[in-house]
mmCIF file of C-alpha atoms in Angstrom:
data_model
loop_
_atom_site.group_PDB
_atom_site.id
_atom_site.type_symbol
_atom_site.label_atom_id
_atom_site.label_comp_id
_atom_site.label_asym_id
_atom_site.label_seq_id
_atom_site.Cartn_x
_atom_site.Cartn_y
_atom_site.Cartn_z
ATOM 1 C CA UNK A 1 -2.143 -29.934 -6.454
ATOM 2 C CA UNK A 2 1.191 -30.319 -7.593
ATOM 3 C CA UNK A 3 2.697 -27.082 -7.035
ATOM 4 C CA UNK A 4 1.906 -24.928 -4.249
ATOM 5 C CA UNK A 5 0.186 -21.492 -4.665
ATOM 6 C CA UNK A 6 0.903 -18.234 -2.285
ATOM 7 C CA UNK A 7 -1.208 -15.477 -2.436
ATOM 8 C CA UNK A 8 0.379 -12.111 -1.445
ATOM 9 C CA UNK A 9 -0.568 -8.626 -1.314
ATOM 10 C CA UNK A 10 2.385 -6.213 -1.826
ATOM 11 C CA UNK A 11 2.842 -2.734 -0.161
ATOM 12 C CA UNK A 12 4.250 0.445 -1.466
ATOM 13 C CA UNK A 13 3.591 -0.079 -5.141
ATOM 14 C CA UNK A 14 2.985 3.268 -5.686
ATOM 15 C CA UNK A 15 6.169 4.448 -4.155
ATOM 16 C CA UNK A 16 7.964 2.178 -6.601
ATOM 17 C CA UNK A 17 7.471 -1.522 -6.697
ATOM 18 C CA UNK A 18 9.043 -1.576 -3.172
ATOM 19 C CA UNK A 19 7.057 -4.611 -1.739
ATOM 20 C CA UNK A 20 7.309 -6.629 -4.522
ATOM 21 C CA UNK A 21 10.693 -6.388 -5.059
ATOM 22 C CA UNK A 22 11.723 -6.965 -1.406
ATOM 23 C CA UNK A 23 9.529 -10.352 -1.946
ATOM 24 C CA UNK A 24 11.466 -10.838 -5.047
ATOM 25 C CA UNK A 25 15.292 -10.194 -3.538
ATOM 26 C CA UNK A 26 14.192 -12.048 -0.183
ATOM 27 C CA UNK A 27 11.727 -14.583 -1.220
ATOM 28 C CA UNK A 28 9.882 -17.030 1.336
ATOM 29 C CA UNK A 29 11.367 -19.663 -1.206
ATOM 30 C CA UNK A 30 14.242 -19.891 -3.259
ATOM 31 C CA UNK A 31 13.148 -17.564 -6.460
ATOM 32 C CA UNK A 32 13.817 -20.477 -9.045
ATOM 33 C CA UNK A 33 10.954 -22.663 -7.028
ATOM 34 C CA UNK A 34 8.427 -19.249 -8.338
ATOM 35 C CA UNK A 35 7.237 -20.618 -11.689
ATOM 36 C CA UNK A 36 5.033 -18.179 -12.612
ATOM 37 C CA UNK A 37 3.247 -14.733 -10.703
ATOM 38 C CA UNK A 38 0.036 -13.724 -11.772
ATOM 39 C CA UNK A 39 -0.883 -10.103 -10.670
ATOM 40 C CA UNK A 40 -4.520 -8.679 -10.774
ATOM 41 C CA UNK A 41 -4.078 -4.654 -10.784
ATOM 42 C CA UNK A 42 -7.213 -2.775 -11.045
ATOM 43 C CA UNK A 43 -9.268 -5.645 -12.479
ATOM 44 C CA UNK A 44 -12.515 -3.557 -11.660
ATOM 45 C CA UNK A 45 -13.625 -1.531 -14.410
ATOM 46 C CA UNK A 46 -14.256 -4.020 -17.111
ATOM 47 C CA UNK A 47 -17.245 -2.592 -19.967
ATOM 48 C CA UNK A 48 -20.034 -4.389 -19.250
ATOM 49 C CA UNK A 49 -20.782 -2.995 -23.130
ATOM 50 C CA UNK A 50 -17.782 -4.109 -24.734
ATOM 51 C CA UNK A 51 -15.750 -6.810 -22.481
ATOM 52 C CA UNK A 52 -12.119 -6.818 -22.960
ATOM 53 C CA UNK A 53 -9.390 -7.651 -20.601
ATOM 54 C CA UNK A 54 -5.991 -6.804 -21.639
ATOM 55 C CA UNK A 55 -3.335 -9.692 -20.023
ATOM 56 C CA UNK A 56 0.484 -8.362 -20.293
ATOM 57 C CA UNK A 57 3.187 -10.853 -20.014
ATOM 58 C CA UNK A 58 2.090 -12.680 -22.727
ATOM 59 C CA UNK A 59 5.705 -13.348 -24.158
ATOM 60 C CA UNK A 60 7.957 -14.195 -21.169
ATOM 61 C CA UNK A 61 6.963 -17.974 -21.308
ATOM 62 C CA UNK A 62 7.761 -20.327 -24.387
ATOM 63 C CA UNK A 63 4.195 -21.293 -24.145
ATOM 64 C CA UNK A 64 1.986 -18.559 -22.662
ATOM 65 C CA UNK A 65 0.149 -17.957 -25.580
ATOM 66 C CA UNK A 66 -0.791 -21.439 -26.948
ATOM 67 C CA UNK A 67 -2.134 -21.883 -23.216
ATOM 68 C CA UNK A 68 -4.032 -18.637 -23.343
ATOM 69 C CA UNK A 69 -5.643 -19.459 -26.910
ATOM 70 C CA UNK A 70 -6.800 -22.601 -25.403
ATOM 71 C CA UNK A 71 -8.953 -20.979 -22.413
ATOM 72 C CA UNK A 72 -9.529 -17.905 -24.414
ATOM 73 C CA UNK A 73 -12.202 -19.533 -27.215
ATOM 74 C CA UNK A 74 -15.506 -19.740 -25.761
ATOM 75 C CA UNK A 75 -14.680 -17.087 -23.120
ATOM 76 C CA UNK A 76 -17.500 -14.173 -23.424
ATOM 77 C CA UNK A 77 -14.617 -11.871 -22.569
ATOM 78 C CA UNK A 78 -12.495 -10.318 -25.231
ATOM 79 C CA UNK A 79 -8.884 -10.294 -25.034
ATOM 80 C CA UNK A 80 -5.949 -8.038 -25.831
ATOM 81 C CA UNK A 81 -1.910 -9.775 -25.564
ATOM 82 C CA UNK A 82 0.908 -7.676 -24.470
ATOM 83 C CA UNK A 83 4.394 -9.348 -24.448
ATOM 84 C CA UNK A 84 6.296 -7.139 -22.105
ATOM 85 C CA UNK A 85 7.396 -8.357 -19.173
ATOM 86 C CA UNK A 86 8.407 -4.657 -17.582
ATOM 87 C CA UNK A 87 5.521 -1.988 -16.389
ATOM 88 C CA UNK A 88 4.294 0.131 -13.620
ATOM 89 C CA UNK A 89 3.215 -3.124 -11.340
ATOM 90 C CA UNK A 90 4.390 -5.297 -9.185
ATOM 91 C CA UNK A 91 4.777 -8.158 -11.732
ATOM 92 C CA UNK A 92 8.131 -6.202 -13.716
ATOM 93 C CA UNK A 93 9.606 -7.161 -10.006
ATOM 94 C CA UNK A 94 9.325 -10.628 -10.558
ATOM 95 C CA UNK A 95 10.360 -11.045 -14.727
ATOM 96 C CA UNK A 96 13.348 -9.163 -13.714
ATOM 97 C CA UNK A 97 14.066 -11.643 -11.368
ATOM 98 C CA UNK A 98 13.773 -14.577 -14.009
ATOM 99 C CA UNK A 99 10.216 -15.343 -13.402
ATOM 100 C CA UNK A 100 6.897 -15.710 -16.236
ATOM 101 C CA UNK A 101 4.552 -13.574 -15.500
ATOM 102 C CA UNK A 102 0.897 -12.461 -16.749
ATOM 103 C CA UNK A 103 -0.418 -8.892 -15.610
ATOM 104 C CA UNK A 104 -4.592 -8.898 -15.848
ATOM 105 C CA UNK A 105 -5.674 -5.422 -16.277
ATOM 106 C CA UNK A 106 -9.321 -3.733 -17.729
ATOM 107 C CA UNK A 107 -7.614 -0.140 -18.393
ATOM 108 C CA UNK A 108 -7.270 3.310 -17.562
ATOM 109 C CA UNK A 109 -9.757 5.282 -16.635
ATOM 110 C CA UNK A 110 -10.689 8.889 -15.621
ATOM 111 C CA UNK A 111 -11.030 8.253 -12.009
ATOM 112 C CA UNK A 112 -7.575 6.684 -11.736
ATOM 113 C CA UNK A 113 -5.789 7.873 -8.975
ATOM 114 C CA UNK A 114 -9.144 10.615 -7.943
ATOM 115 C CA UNK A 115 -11.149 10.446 -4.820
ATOM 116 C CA UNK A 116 -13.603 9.218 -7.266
ATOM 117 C CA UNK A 117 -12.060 5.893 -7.827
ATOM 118 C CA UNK A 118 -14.749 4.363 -5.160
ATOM 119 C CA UNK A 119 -16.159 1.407 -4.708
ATOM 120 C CA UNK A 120 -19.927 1.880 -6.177
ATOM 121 C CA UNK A 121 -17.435 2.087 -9.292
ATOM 122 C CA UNK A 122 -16.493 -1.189 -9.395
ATOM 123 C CA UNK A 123 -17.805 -3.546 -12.046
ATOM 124 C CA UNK A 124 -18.353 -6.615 -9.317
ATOM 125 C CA UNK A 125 -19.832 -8.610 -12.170
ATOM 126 C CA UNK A 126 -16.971 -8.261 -14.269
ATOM 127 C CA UNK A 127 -14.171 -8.906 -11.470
ATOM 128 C CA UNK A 128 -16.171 -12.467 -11.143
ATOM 129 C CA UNK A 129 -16.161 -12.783 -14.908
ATOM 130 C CA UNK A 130 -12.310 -12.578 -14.893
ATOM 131 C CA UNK A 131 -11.833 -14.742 -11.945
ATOM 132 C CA UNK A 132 -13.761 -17.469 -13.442
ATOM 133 C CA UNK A 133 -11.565 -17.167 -16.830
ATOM 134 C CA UNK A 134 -8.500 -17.098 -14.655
ATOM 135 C CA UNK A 135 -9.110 -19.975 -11.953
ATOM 136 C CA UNK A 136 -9.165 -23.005 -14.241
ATOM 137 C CA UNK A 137 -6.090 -21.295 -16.191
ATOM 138 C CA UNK A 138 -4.364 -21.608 -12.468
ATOM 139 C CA UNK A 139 -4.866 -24.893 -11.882
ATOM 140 C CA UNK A 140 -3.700 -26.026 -15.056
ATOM 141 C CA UNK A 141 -0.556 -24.075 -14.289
ATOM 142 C CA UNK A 142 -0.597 -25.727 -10.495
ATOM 143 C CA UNK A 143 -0.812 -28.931 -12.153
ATOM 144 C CA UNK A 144 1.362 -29.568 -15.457
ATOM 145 C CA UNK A 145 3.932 -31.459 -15.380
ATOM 146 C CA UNK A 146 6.746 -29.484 -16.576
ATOM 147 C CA UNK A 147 7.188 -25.866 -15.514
ATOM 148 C CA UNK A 148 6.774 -23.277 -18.284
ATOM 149 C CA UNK A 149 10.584 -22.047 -20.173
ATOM 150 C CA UNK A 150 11.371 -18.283 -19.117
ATOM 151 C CA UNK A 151 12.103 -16.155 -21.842
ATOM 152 C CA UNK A 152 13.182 -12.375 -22.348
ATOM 153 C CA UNK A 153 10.891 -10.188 -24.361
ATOM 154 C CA UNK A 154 11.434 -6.997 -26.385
ATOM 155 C CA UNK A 155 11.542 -3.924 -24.955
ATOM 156 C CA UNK A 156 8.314 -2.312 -23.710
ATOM 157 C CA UNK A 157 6.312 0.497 -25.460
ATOM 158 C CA UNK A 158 6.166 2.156 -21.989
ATOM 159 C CA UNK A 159 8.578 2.458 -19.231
ATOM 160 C CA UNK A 160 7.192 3.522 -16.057
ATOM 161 C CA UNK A 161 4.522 5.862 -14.714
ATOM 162 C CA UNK A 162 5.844 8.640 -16.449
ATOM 163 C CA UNK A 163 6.392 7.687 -20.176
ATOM 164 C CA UNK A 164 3.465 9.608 -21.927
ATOM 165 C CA UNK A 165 6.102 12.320 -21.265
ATOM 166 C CA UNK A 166 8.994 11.390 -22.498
ATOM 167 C CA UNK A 167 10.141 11.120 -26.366
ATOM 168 C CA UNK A 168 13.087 8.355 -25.611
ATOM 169 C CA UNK A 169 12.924 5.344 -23.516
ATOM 170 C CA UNK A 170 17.068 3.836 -21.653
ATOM 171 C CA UNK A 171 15.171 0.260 -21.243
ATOM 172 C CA UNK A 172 16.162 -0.580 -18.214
ATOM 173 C CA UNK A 173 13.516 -1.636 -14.916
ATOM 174 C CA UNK A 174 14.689 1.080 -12.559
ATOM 175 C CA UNK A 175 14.972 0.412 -8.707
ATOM 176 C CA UNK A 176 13.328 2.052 -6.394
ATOM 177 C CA UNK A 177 14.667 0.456 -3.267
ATOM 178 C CA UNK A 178 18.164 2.531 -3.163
ATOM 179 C CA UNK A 179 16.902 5.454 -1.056
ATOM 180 C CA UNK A 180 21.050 6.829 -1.062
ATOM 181 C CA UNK A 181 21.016 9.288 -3.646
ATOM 182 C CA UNK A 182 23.899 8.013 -4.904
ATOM 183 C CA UNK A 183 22.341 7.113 -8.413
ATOM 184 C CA UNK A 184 19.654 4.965 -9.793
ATOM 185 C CA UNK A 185 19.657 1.532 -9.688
ATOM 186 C CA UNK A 186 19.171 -0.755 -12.590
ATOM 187 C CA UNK A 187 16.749 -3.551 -11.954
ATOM 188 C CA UNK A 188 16.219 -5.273 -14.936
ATOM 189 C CA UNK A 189 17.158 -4.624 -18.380
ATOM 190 C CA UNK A 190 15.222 -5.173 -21.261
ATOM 191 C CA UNK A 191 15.830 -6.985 -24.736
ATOM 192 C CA UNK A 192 16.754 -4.967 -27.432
ATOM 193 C CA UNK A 193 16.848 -1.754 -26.304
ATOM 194 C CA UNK A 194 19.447 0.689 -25.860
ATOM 195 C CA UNK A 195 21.001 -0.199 -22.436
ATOM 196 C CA UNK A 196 21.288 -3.590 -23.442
ATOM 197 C CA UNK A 197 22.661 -3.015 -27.092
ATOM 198 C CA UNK A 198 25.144 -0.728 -24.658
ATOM 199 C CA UNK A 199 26.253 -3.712 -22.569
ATOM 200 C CA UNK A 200 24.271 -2.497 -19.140
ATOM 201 C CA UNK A 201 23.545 -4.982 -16.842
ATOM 202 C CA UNK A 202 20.894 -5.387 -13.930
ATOM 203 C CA UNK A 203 22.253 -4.330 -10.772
ATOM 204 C CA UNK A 204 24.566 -1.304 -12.107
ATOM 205 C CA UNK A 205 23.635 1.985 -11.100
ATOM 206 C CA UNK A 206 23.574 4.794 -13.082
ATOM 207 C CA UNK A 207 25.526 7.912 -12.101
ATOM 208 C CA UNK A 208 24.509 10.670 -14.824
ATOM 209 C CA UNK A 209 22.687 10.898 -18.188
ATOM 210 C CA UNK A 210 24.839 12.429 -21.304
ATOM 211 C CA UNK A 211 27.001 14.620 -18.314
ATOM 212 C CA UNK A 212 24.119 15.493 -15.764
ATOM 213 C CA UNK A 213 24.049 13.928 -12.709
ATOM 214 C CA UNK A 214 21.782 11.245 -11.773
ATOM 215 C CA UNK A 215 21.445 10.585 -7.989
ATOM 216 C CA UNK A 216 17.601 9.432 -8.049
ATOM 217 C CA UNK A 217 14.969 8.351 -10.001
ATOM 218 C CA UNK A 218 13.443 11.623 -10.439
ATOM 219 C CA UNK A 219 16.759 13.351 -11.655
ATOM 220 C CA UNK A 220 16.766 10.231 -13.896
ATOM 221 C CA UNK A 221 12.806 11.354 -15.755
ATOM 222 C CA UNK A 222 14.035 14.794 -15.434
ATOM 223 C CA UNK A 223 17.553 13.849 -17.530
ATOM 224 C CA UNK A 224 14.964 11.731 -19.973
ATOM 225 C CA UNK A 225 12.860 14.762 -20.622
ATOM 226 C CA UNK A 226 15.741 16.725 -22.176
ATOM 227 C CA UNK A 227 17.132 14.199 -24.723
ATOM 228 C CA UNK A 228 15.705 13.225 -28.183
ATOM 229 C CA UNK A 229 15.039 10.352 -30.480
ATOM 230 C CA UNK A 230 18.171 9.661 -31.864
ATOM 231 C CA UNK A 231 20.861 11.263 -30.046
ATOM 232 C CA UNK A 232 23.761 9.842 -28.783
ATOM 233 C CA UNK A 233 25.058 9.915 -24.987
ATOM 234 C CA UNK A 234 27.386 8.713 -22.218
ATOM 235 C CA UNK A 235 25.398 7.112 -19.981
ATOM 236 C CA UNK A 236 28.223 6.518 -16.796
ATOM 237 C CA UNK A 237 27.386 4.210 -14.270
ATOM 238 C CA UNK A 238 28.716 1.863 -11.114
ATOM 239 C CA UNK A 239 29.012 -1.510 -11.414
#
């Protein structure tokens, strides 16, 4: 192999991306030597009627998706491309650290987050089908010669857990690991959206939300919730 590989499992994800992005500010090696992260989040429930795995991340390498296409024809999975690098896993710790990513994911489902999410759920099958598609994909990324070109992507359709909810989207990757409730920090901000047509940058932290007071990242939702598509604000922040 030409590059190594390091396989990691990251804690408090659902508290906020907090493992991953301690990896990503304090990496075992120097975060330019990371040349891509691959994350498999709830890779279980693929239809055994209708196969379809949905890979995010699609756009944050020059040449994701010509590599995909080439792996993808003669799979007996289906396929569905999203180019955002941000989302609710622990990959958006990584892009907004400068790294390609790709996010594997079969969907929602009802059970998400139940006590029925158990394991006699679990599509076993289908979790081997992926890993077969994805294995030779890996070693072709282990083994080419040059490392694939980083690149920004618009902003997401969805930021966070909690965006079914709300009507207007800041675009910014917000971080959890400030527990000083003394704002929210910014951890990444994405392309083309309104932060960054504003100027933000990542590692500001933002103070309060057209005049109310933002000390956390639920007083930051909350804040969201009231405004509409549209309107303009102060946003006042620390930088």
């Amino acid at each position: 192999l030409k590059r190594s590989v390091i396989f990691m499992a990251f804690g408090g994800e659902e508290m906020g991306l907090l493992g991953s992005q301690f990896f990503a500010s304090n990496p075992l090696v120097g975060i330019k030597q990371v040349k891509m992260m691959l994350n498999f989040d709830m890779i279980g429930r693929l239809d055994a009627e209708k196969p379809s795995l949905m890979i995010g991340g699609t756009g944050t390498a020059v040449e994701t998706e010509a590599l995909l296409k080439n792996w993808e024809e003669g799979s007996k999975l289906g396929f569905t491309h999203s180019p955002e690098g941000y989302g609710a896993s622990d990959h958006a710790s990584f892009y907004g650290a400068g790294v390609p990513v790709l996010f594997f994911f079969t969907g929602a489902h009802q059970d998400y987050h139940t006590p029925l999410d158990d394991a006699d759920k679990i599509n076993y099958e289908g979790e081997q089908a992926i890993l077969d598609f994805a294995v030779p994909l890996i070693f072709e990324l282990v083994n080419r010669t040059d490392a694939l070109v980083y690149q920004e992507t618009a902003a997401p359709k969805q930021e966070g857990r909690n965006s079914r909810t709300l009507k207007v989207k800041l675009g910014i990757m917000p971080d959890f690991t400030n527990t000083e409730n003394n704002g929210l920090g910014v951890g990444g901000v994405t392309a083309g959206g309104p932060a960054s047509a504003a100027g933000m940058k990542k590692g500001d932290r933002i103070t309060s939300l057209d005049g109310m007071e933002v000390t956390n990242i639920y007083d930051y939702m909350a804040r969201l919730k009231k405004l509409k598509p549209g309107q303009r604000i102060t946003v006042d922040i620390v930088r």
